[in-house]
PDB file of C-alpha atoms in Angstrom:
ATOM      1  CA  ARG A 238     -63.781 123.446 -26.474  1.00 86.00           C
ATOM      2  CA  MET A 239     -60.515 123.064 -27.496  1.00 83.00           C
ATOM      3  CA  LYS A 240     -59.802 126.753 -27.873  1.00 86.00           C
ATOM      4  CA  ASP A 241     -61.388 127.209 -24.712  1.00 91.00           C
ATOM      5  CA  LYS A 242     -58.920 124.864 -23.168  1.00 91.00           C
ATOM      6  CA  LYS A 243     -56.022 126.418 -24.719  1.00 92.00           C
ATOM      7  CA  VAL A 244     -55.565 123.397 -26.972  1.00 92.00           C
ATOM      8  CA  ASP A 245     -54.431 123.830 -30.441  1.00 94.00           C
ATOM      9  CA  ALA A 246     -56.782 123.251 -33.203  1.00 91.00           C
ATOM     10  CA  LEU A 247     -56.761 119.545 -34.881  1.00 88.00           C
ATOM     11  CA  GLU A 248     -55.224 120.864 -37.930  1.00 88.00           C
ATOM     12  CA  THR A 249     -52.197 122.618 -36.239  1.00 92.00           C
ATOM     13  CA  MET A 250     -51.406 119.521 -34.205  1.00 90.00           C
ATOM     14  CA  MET A 251     -52.011 117.198 -37.335  1.00 88.00           C
ATOM     15  CA  GLN A 252     -49.132 119.827 -39.017  1.00 90.00           C
ATOM     16  CA  LYS A 253     -46.957 119.662 -35.809  1.00 93.00           C
ATOM     17  CA  ALA A 254     -47.298 115.958 -36.202  1.00 89.00           C
ATOM     18  CA  LYS A 255     -46.187 115.532 -39.916  1.00 88.00           C
ATOM     19  CA  GLU A 256     -43.299 118.110 -39.040  1.00 92.00           C
ATOM     20  CA  ALA A 257     -42.308 115.944 -36.368  1.00 89.00           C
ATOM     21  CA  GLY A 258     -42.027 112.937 -38.527  1.00 87.00           C
ATOM     22  CA  VAL A 259     -45.023 111.013 -36.630  1.00 86.00           C
ATOM     23  CA  ASN A 260     -45.927 107.805 -38.950  1.00 84.00           C
ATOM     24  CA  MET A 261     -49.827 107.720 -39.182  1.00 86.00           C
ATOM     25  CA  ILE A 262     -51.250 104.311 -39.852  1.00 88.00           C
ATOM     26  CA  GLY A 263     -55.178 103.868 -40.858  1.00 90.00           C
ATOM     27  CA  CYS A 264     -56.009 100.242 -39.848  1.00 90.00           C
ATOM     28  CA  GLN A 265     -57.121  98.295 -42.660  1.00 93.00           C
ATOM     29  CA  MET A 266     -59.849  95.691 -41.010  1.00 93.00           C
ATOM     30  CA  SER A 267     -61.282  98.741 -39.332  1.00 93.00           C
ATOM     31  CA  MET A 268     -61.305 100.541 -42.721  1.00 94.00           C
ATOM     32  CA  ASP A 269     -63.027  97.534 -44.229  1.00 96.00           C
ATOM     33  CA  ILE A 270     -65.393  96.837 -41.289  1.00 96.00           C
ATOM     34  CA  MET A 271     -66.527 100.719 -41.349  1.00 96.00           C
ATOM     35  CA  GLY A 272     -66.683 101.279 -44.769  1.00 97.00           C
ATOM     36  CA  VAL A 273     -64.274 104.027 -45.200  1.00 96.00           C
ATOM     37  CA  ALA A 274     -61.884 104.590 -48.126  1.00 95.00           C
ATOM     38  CA  GLU A 275     -58.172 105.123 -48.178  1.00 93.00           C
ATOM     39  CA  ASP A 276     -59.017 108.376 -50.261  1.00 93.00           C
ATOM     40  CA  GLU A 277     -61.358 109.783 -47.286  1.00 94.00           C
ATOM     41  CA  PHE A 278     -58.091 110.072 -45.115  1.00 91.00           C
ATOM     42  CA  ILE A 279     -55.662 113.398 -45.296  1.00 87.00           C
ATOM     43  CA  ASP A 280     -52.805 113.117 -46.848  1.00 87.00           C
ATOM     44  CA  GLY A 281     -49.674 111.354 -45.201  1.00 86.00           C
ATOM     45  CA  VAL A 282     -51.508 108.398 -43.383  1.00 90.00           C
ATOM     46  CA  ASN A 283     -50.382 105.086 -44.316  1.00 91.00           C
ATOM     47  CA  ILE A 284     -52.811 102.074 -44.330  1.00 94.00           C
ATOM     48  CA  GLY A 285     -51.617  98.958 -43.010  1.00 92.00           C
ATOM     49  CA  GLY A 286     -52.626  95.935 -40.961  1.00 90.00           C
ATOM     50  CA  VAL A 287     -51.703  94.893 -37.412  1.00 86.00           C
ATOM     51  CA  ALA A 288     -48.385  93.251 -38.393  1.00 88.00           C
ATOM     52  CA  ASN A 289     -47.198  96.523 -40.292  1.00 86.00           C
ATOM     53  CA  TYR A 290     -48.759  98.619 -37.001  1.00 82.00           C
ATOM     54  CA  LEU A 291     -46.803  96.218 -34.720  1.00 83.00           C
ATOM     55  CA  GLU A 292     -43.575  96.251 -37.093  1.00 85.00           C
ATOM     56  CA  GLU A 293     -43.415  99.966 -36.823  1.00 83.00           C
ATOM     57  CA  ALA A 294     -44.485 100.259 -33.191  1.00 81.00           C
ATOM     58  CA  GLU A 295     -41.642  98.006 -32.106  1.00 82.00           C
ATOM     59  CA  GLN A 296     -38.846 100.368 -33.605  1.00 82.00           C
ATOM     60  CA  ALA A 297     -40.541 103.578 -32.221  1.00 79.00           C
ATOM     61  CA  ASN A 298     -39.539 105.646 -29.270  1.00 74.00           C
ATOM     62  CA  VAL A 299     -43.268 106.533 -28.429  1.00 69.00           C
ATOM     63  CA  ASN A 300     -46.227 104.406 -29.526  1.00 68.00           C
ATOM     64  CA  LEU A 301     -49.978 105.660 -29.466  1.00 69.00           C
ATOM     65  CA  PHE A 302     -52.887 103.341 -30.323  1.00 66.00           C
ATOM     66  CA  ILE A 303     -56.415 104.453 -30.603  1.00 66.00           C
TER      67      ILE A 303
END
């Protein structure tokens, strides 16, 4: 679908985000609830709680919470 809509592949978007200095934070509480381990994430994803996320978001020019 992404290719049909002329949208970059997820891997390409992730690489572009890293190159742009995007700080990706995986939510520790969500990980605990869903049973996701840190080693399941791609390289470059930081793990943090709400306080960590809010601290980073306060200093960001752009903020996206998913």
